[in-house]
Amino acid sequence: MRSRLLALVAVSLLASGCAAHGGETAQGRPGPSATTSGSGVTGGSGLSAAQLARIPHFPPAPPPKPVTVPAGASAGWYSAIPTDQPIAFITMDDGWTKDPRALPLLQAAHVPVTLFLEINAIKADPGYFTRLQQAGAVIEAHTISHPELKGKSYDVQKHEICGSADELGRLYGRRPLLFRPPFGDKDATTLRVVHDCGMKAAFFWKETTDKGIVRYQAGSKVKAGDILLMHFRPAFVDDFLAVLQAISAAGLTPALLEDYVN
Ligand SMILES: [Zn+2]
């Protein structure tokens, strides 16, 4: 009975795009699939020539035309940015698996990314994400302990949301302005707390990525303004390459989410 219940919970978490962390390898160490053999590895980055060759060449992103978050007592809520510009947004959540190839891959791809980091997932090695930040990644908030927020009291949500923004501000020198709720689940209280914690908007997604496969909420192609979700998981390299290729196949260019929210 208990194992059946756990299985159901696991399925529902996967379906919501934000898997339970228990299935991942020990914190900070990619699983065996993430290691590389000596042959074909390029320049000490741990990335093979074949992997580097999968990075698409994107046209330059157009000058951003940001959306204005609705005025009022609640933060904005978006699964995509309403735009006709040929762009899409790459977002990466949690931070449990710290694959050393993420930095050289990000540098080689040279695209903007937004990281929604969970404090408990990063606290063993916050410096890993400082290096990604120095390579252009922007760090935003995703709670302290990754609870289901929907239905929780204002104070519980405030502790998780404001607390994570405060800590990320201390760690990375910039207090987050954007938020992603764990599992993409929120209620009206969540959006009020995000606003009261000094942040502008919270986000769901249009595509999720796992084990190198992009899954679409609708259709089979990334559309202008879509927000793509992936995680710091053992398949980070394959997931990131799949996201880049999906955006490229749609004729779009990655843009920075922060540039599109006023
Ligand atoms: Zn998450």
Tab-separated table of C-alpha atoms and ligand atoms in Angstrom:
chain	number	residue	atom	x	y	z
A	1	MET	CA	0.000	0.000	0.000
A	2	ARG	CA	2.701	2.425	1.049
A	3	SER	CA	4.917	1.589	-1.931
A	4	ARG	CA	1.962	1.999	-4.274
A	5	LEU	CA	1.278	5.400	-2.775
A	6	LEU	CA	4.907	6.408	-3.182
A	7	ALA	CA	4.842	5.267	-6.783
A	8	LEU	CA	1.766	7.402	-7.424
A	9	VAL	CA	3.453	10.393	-5.830
A	10	ALA	CA	6.554	9.846	-7.957
A	11	VAL	CA	4.482	9.663	-11.125
A	12	SER	CA	2.614	12.849	-10.273
A	13	LEU	CA	5.866	14.690	-9.561
A	14	LEU	CA	7.348	13.585	-12.853
A	15	ALA	CA	4.212	14.624	-14.675
A	16	SER	CA	4.494	18.087	-13.191
A	17	GLY	CA	7.989	18.427	-14.582
A	18	CYS	CA	9.912	18.601	-11.349
A	19	ALA	CA	11.006	15.169	-10.244
A	20	ALA	CA	11.613	14.097	-6.684
A	21	HIS	CA	15.246	14.379	-5.764
A	22	GLY	CA	15.547	10.939	-4.279
A	23	GLY	CA	16.065	9.346	-7.664
A	24	GLU	CA	19.238	11.215	-8.311
A	25	THR	CA	22.737	10.184	-7.379
A	26	ALA	CA	24.554	11.516	-4.333
A	27	GLN	CA	24.590	15.273	-4.230
A	28	GLY	CA	27.130	16.918	-6.463
A	29	ARG	CA	28.266	13.797	-8.221
A	30	PRO	CA	26.942	12.954	-11.663
A	31	GLY	CA	26.080	9.330	-12.210
A	32	PRO	CA	28.118	6.930	-14.306
A	33	SER	CA	26.341	8.027	-17.479
A	34	ALA	CA	27.809	11.493	-17.017
A	35	THR	CA	31.426	10.379	-16.969
A	36	THR	CA	33.422	10.348	-20.169
A	37	SER	CA	36.075	8.015	-21.405
A	38	GLY	CA	39.402	9.352	-22.589
A	39	SER	CA	38.799	9.148	-26.312
A	40	GLY	CA	36.985	11.946	-28.073
A	41	VAL	CA	37.138	14.317	-25.120
A	42	THR	CA	38.015	17.849	-26.130
A	43	GLY	CA	40.219	20.361	-24.371
A	44	GLY	CA	39.872	19.039	-20.834
A	45	SER	CA	36.249	20.172	-20.621
A	46	GLY	CA	34.951	16.609	-20.376
A	47	LEU	CA	32.828	17.272	-23.447
A	48	SER	CA	33.367	15.172	-26.539
A	49	ALA	CA	33.805	16.643	-30.009
A	50	ALA	CA	30.508	14.987	-30.930
A	51	GLN	CA	28.755	16.744	-28.064
A	52	LEU	CA	30.263	20.118	-28.956
A	53	ALA	CA	29.228	19.560	-32.584
A	54	ARG	CA	25.598	19.271	-31.456
A	55	ILE	CA	25.559	22.897	-30.258
A	56	PRO	CA	23.496	24.850	-32.821
A	57	HIS	CA	24.481	28.204	-34.289
A	58	PHE	CA	21.751	30.680	-33.448
A	59	PRO	CA	20.952	33.967	-35.164
A	60	PRO	CA	21.421	36.946	-32.822
A	61	ALA	CA	18.503	37.655	-30.481
A	62	PRO	CA	16.478	40.778	-31.381
A	63	PRO	CA	16.388	43.777	-29.014
A	64	PRO	CA	14.088	42.710	-26.150
A	65	LYS	CA	10.503	43.924	-25.988
A	66	PRO	CA	9.565	43.182	-22.370
A	67	VAL	CA	6.079	42.556	-21.058
A	68	THR	CA	4.864	44.682	-18.171
A	69	VAL	CA	3.756	42.660	-15.178
A	70	PRO	CA	0.172	43.593	-14.208
A	71	ALA	CA	0.031	46.206	-11.452
A	72	GLY	CA	-1.494	45.126	-8.174
A	73	ALA	CA	-0.789	43.097	-5.080
A	74	SER	CA	0.217	39.879	-6.870
A	75	ALA	CA	3.193	38.864	-9.001
A	76	GLY	CA	2.664	37.995	-12.666
A	77	TRP	CA	2.302	34.368	-13.739
A	78	TYR	CA	3.531	33.086	-17.107
A	79	SER	CA	4.094	29.814	-18.957
A	80	ALA	CA	5.364	31.757	-21.942
A	81	ILE	CA	6.110	35.396	-22.660
A	82	PRO	CA	3.517	36.786	-25.078
A	83	THR	CA	5.688	37.872	-28.024
A	84	ASP	CA	6.015	37.591	-31.790
A	85	GLN	CA	9.796	37.801	-31.565
A	86	PRO	CA	11.635	34.614	-32.642
A	87	ILE	CA	12.919	33.768	-29.179
A	88	ALA	CA	12.527	31.193	-26.401
A	89	PHE	CA	13.735	30.993	-22.803
A	90	ILE	CA	15.900	28.323	-21.167
A	91	THR	CA	15.329	27.706	-17.454
A	92	MET	CA	17.126	25.207	-15.183
A	93	ASP	CA	15.791	24.196	-11.782
A	94	ASP	CA	16.911	22.909	-8.374
A	95	GLY	CA	20.699	22.320	-8.496
A	96	TRP	CA	21.237	18.829	-7.046
A	97	THR	CA	23.565	17.349	-9.695
A	98	LYS	CA	26.604	19.553	-10.225
A	99	ASP	CA	28.062	18.247	-13.468
A	100	PRO	CA	31.473	19.857	-14.077
A	101	ARG	CA	30.692	19.940	-17.800
A	102	ALA	CA	27.864	22.458	-17.331
A	103	LEU	CA	30.260	25.415	-17.251
A	104	PRO	CA	32.215	24.586	-20.429
A	105	LEU	CA	28.973	23.634	-22.161
A	106	LEU	CA	27.329	26.918	-21.236
A	107	GLN	CA	30.430	28.808	-22.352
A	108	ALA	CA	30.535	26.932	-25.663
A	109	ALA	CA	26.822	27.413	-26.336
A	110	HIS	CA	27.022	31.085	-25.357
A	111	VAL	CA	23.290	31.433	-24.709
A	112	PRO	CA	21.416	33.111	-21.850
A	113	VAL	CA	19.919	30.852	-19.171
A	114	THR	CA	17.942	31.434	-15.981
A	115	LEU	CA	18.576	29.192	-12.953
A	116	PHE	CA	15.792	28.710	-10.397
A	117	LEU	CA	17.851	27.357	-7.488
A	118	GLU	CA	16.624	25.549	-4.380
A	119	ILE	CA	18.683	26.490	-1.315
A	120	ASN	CA	18.895	22.914	0.027
A	121	ALA	CA	20.095	21.677	-3.375
A	122	ILE	CA	22.929	24.187	-3.691
A	123	LYS	CA	24.140	24.791	-0.149
A	124	ALA	CA	26.824	22.085	-0.234
A	125	ASP	CA	28.582	23.898	-3.095
A	126	PRO	CA	27.201	27.374	-3.854
A	127	GLY	CA	30.450	28.227	-5.672
A	128	TYR	CA	29.492	25.863	-8.504
A	129	PHE	CA	26.683	28.254	-9.414
A	130	THR	CA	28.855	31.346	-8.919
A	131	ARG	CA	30.935	30.055	-11.828
A	132	LEU	CA	27.802	29.591	-13.956
A	133	GLN	CA	26.702	33.095	-12.955
A	134	GLN	CA	30.079	34.450	-14.073
A	135	ALA	CA	29.469	32.736	-17.433
A	136	GLY	CA	26.206	34.677	-17.811
A	137	ALA	CA	23.568	32.574	-16.046
A	138	VAL	CA	21.099	34.585	-13.959
A	139	ILE	CA	20.103	33.110	-10.584
A	140	GLU	CA	16.476	33.280	-9.406
A	141	ALA	CA	14.478	31.803	-6.518
A	142	HIS	CA	12.865	28.355	-6.120
A	143	THR	CA	12.300	28.078	-2.299
A	144	ILE	CA	14.493	26.777	0.503
A	145	SER	CA	13.270	23.177	0.765
A	146	HIS	CA	11.098	22.584	-2.331
A	147	PRO	CA	7.726	22.047	-0.630
A	148	GLU	CA	4.340	21.938	-2.297
A	149	LEU	CA	3.272	25.569	-1.724
A	150	LYS	CA	-0.335	25.341	-2.902
A	151	GLY	CA	-2.690	25.484	0.066
A	152	LYS	CA	0.000	26.495	2.577
A	153	SER	CA	-0.424	29.530	4.833
A	154	TYR	CA	0.917	32.960	3.928
A	155	ASP	CA	3.602	32.667	6.618
A	156	VAL	CA	4.819	29.238	5.499
A	157	GLN	CA	5.011	30.395	1.891
A	158	LYS	CA	6.710	33.631	2.942
A	159	HIS	CA	9.399	31.732	4.834
A	160	GLU	CA	10.170	29.575	1.784
A	161	ILE	CA	9.911	32.292	-0.870
A	162	CYS	CA	11.384	35.376	0.861
A	163	GLY	CA	13.884	33.160	2.675
A	164	SER	CA	15.250	31.726	-0.547
A	165	ALA	CA	15.461	35.148	-2.219
A	166	ASP	CA	17.296	36.584	0.800
A	167	GLU	CA	19.799	33.720	0.882
A	168	LEU	CA	20.446	33.804	-2.879
A	169	GLY	CA	20.985	37.556	-2.605
A	170	ARG	CA	23.595	36.935	0.089
A	171	LEU	CA	25.296	34.132	-1.844
A	172	TYR	CA	25.320	35.669	-5.321
A	173	GLY	CA	25.222	39.446	-4.823
A	174	ARG	CA	21.887	39.930	-6.577
A	175	ARG	CA	18.500	39.401	-4.976
A	176	PRO	CA	16.209	37.419	-7.302
A	177	LEU	CA	13.339	39.167	-9.098
A	178	LEU	CA	11.739	36.032	-10.547
A	179	PHE	CA	10.381	32.876	-8.909
A	180	ARG	CA	9.419	29.360	-9.885
A	181	PRO	CA	7.228	27.400	-7.470
A	182	PRO	CA	8.256	23.765	-6.848
A	183	PHE	CA	6.405	21.386	-9.197
A	184	GLY	CA	4.986	24.488	-10.920
A	185	ASP	CA	2.210	24.476	-8.309
A	186	LYS	CA	0.932	27.750	-6.875
A	187	ASP	CA	-2.176	29.401	-5.513
A	188	ALA	CA	-3.265	33.022	-5.091
A	189	THR	CA	-1.298	33.236	-1.841
A	190	THR	CA	1.901	32.232	-3.656
A	191	LEU	CA	1.621	35.102	-6.122
A	192	ARG	CA	0.840	37.561	-3.307
A	193	VAL	CA	3.888	36.369	-1.342
A	194	VAL	CA	6.151	36.540	-4.410
A	195	HIS	CA	5.040	40.159	-4.857
A	196	ASP	CA	5.469	40.969	-1.153
A	197	CYS	CA	8.948	39.382	-1.191
A	198	GLY	CA	9.968	41.983	-3.767
A	199	MET	CA	9.800	39.816	-6.877
A	200	LYS	CA	7.945	40.582	-10.095
A	201	ALA	CA	6.757	37.333	-11.621
A	202	ALA	CA	6.536	33.566	-11.273
A	203	PHE	CA	6.732	30.981	-14.022
A	204	PHE	CA	5.452	27.659	-15.260
A	205	TRP	CA	6.724	26.300	-18.607
A	206	LYS	CA	5.708	25.069	-22.043
A	207	GLU	CA	8.301	22.311	-22.437
A	208	THR	CA	10.044	19.960	-20.000
A	209	THR	CA	13.239	18.031	-20.674
A	210	ASP	CA	14.481	14.778	-19.160
A	211	LYS	CA	16.982	12.112	-20.271
A	212	GLY	CA	17.715	14.091	-23.420
A	213	ILE	CA	14.082	14.314	-24.538
A	214	VAL	CA	12.015	17.506	-24.809
A	215	ARG	CA	8.323	17.028	-24.031
A	216	TYR	CA	5.722	19.543	-25.162
A	217	GLN	CA	2.638	20.736	-23.302
A	218	ALA	CA	1.068	21.322	-26.701
A	219	GLY	CA	2.126	20.437	-30.240
A	220	SER	CA	5.599	19.231	-31.161
A	221	LYS	CA	7.521	22.438	-31.669
A	222	VAL	CA	8.851	25.260	-29.508
A	223	LYS	CA	6.876	28.449	-30.140
A	224	ALA	CA	7.910	32.096	-29.865
A	225	GLY	CA	8.060	33.137	-26.213
A	226	ASP	CA	8.002	29.588	-24.817
A	227	ILE	CA	9.729	28.864	-21.519
A	228	LEU	CA	11.623	25.545	-21.539
A	229	LEU	CA	12.359	23.715	-18.292
A	230	MET	CA	15.244	21.390	-17.511
A	231	HIS	CA	17.004	20.409	-14.281
A	232	PHE	CA	20.501	19.901	-12.921
A	233	ARG	CA	20.262	16.138	-13.338
A	234	PRO	CA	22.763	13.437	-14.324
A	235	ALA	CA	21.719	13.874	-17.984
A	236	PHE	CA	22.487	17.607	-17.877
A	237	VAL	CA	24.600	17.600	-21.040
A	238	ASP	CA	22.060	15.665	-23.105
A	239	ASP	CA	19.186	17.701	-21.708
A	240	PHE	CA	20.841	21.025	-22.479
A	241	LEU	CA	21.783	19.911	-25.998
A	242	ALA	CA	18.207	18.699	-26.585
A	243	VAL	CA	16.821	22.051	-25.434
A	244	LEU	CA	19.209	23.962	-27.700
A	245	GLN	CA	18.360	21.763	-30.679
A	246	ALA	CA	14.601	22.078	-30.088
A	247	ILE	CA	14.889	25.878	-30.040
A	248	SER	CA	17.068	25.847	-33.150
A	249	ALA	CA	14.743	23.465	-35.008
A	250	ALA	CA	11.905	25.922	-34.415
A	251	GLY	CA	13.916	28.759	-35.967
A	252	LEU	CA	14.171	30.557	-32.615
A	253	THR	CA	17.036	32.015	-30.573
A	254	PRO	CA	17.488	31.778	-26.784
A	255	ALA	CA	16.820	35.070	-25.005
A	256	LEU	CA	17.157	36.084	-21.356
A	257	LEU	CA	13.907	35.839	-19.403
A	258	GLU	CA	14.944	38.768	-17.180
A	259	ASP	CA	15.101	41.025	-20.275
A	260	TYR	CA	11.433	40.307	-21.008
A	261	VAL	CA	9.832	41.106	-17.649
A	262	ASN	CA	9.289	44.723	-16.560
B	1	ZN	ZN	12.240	22.105	-8.533
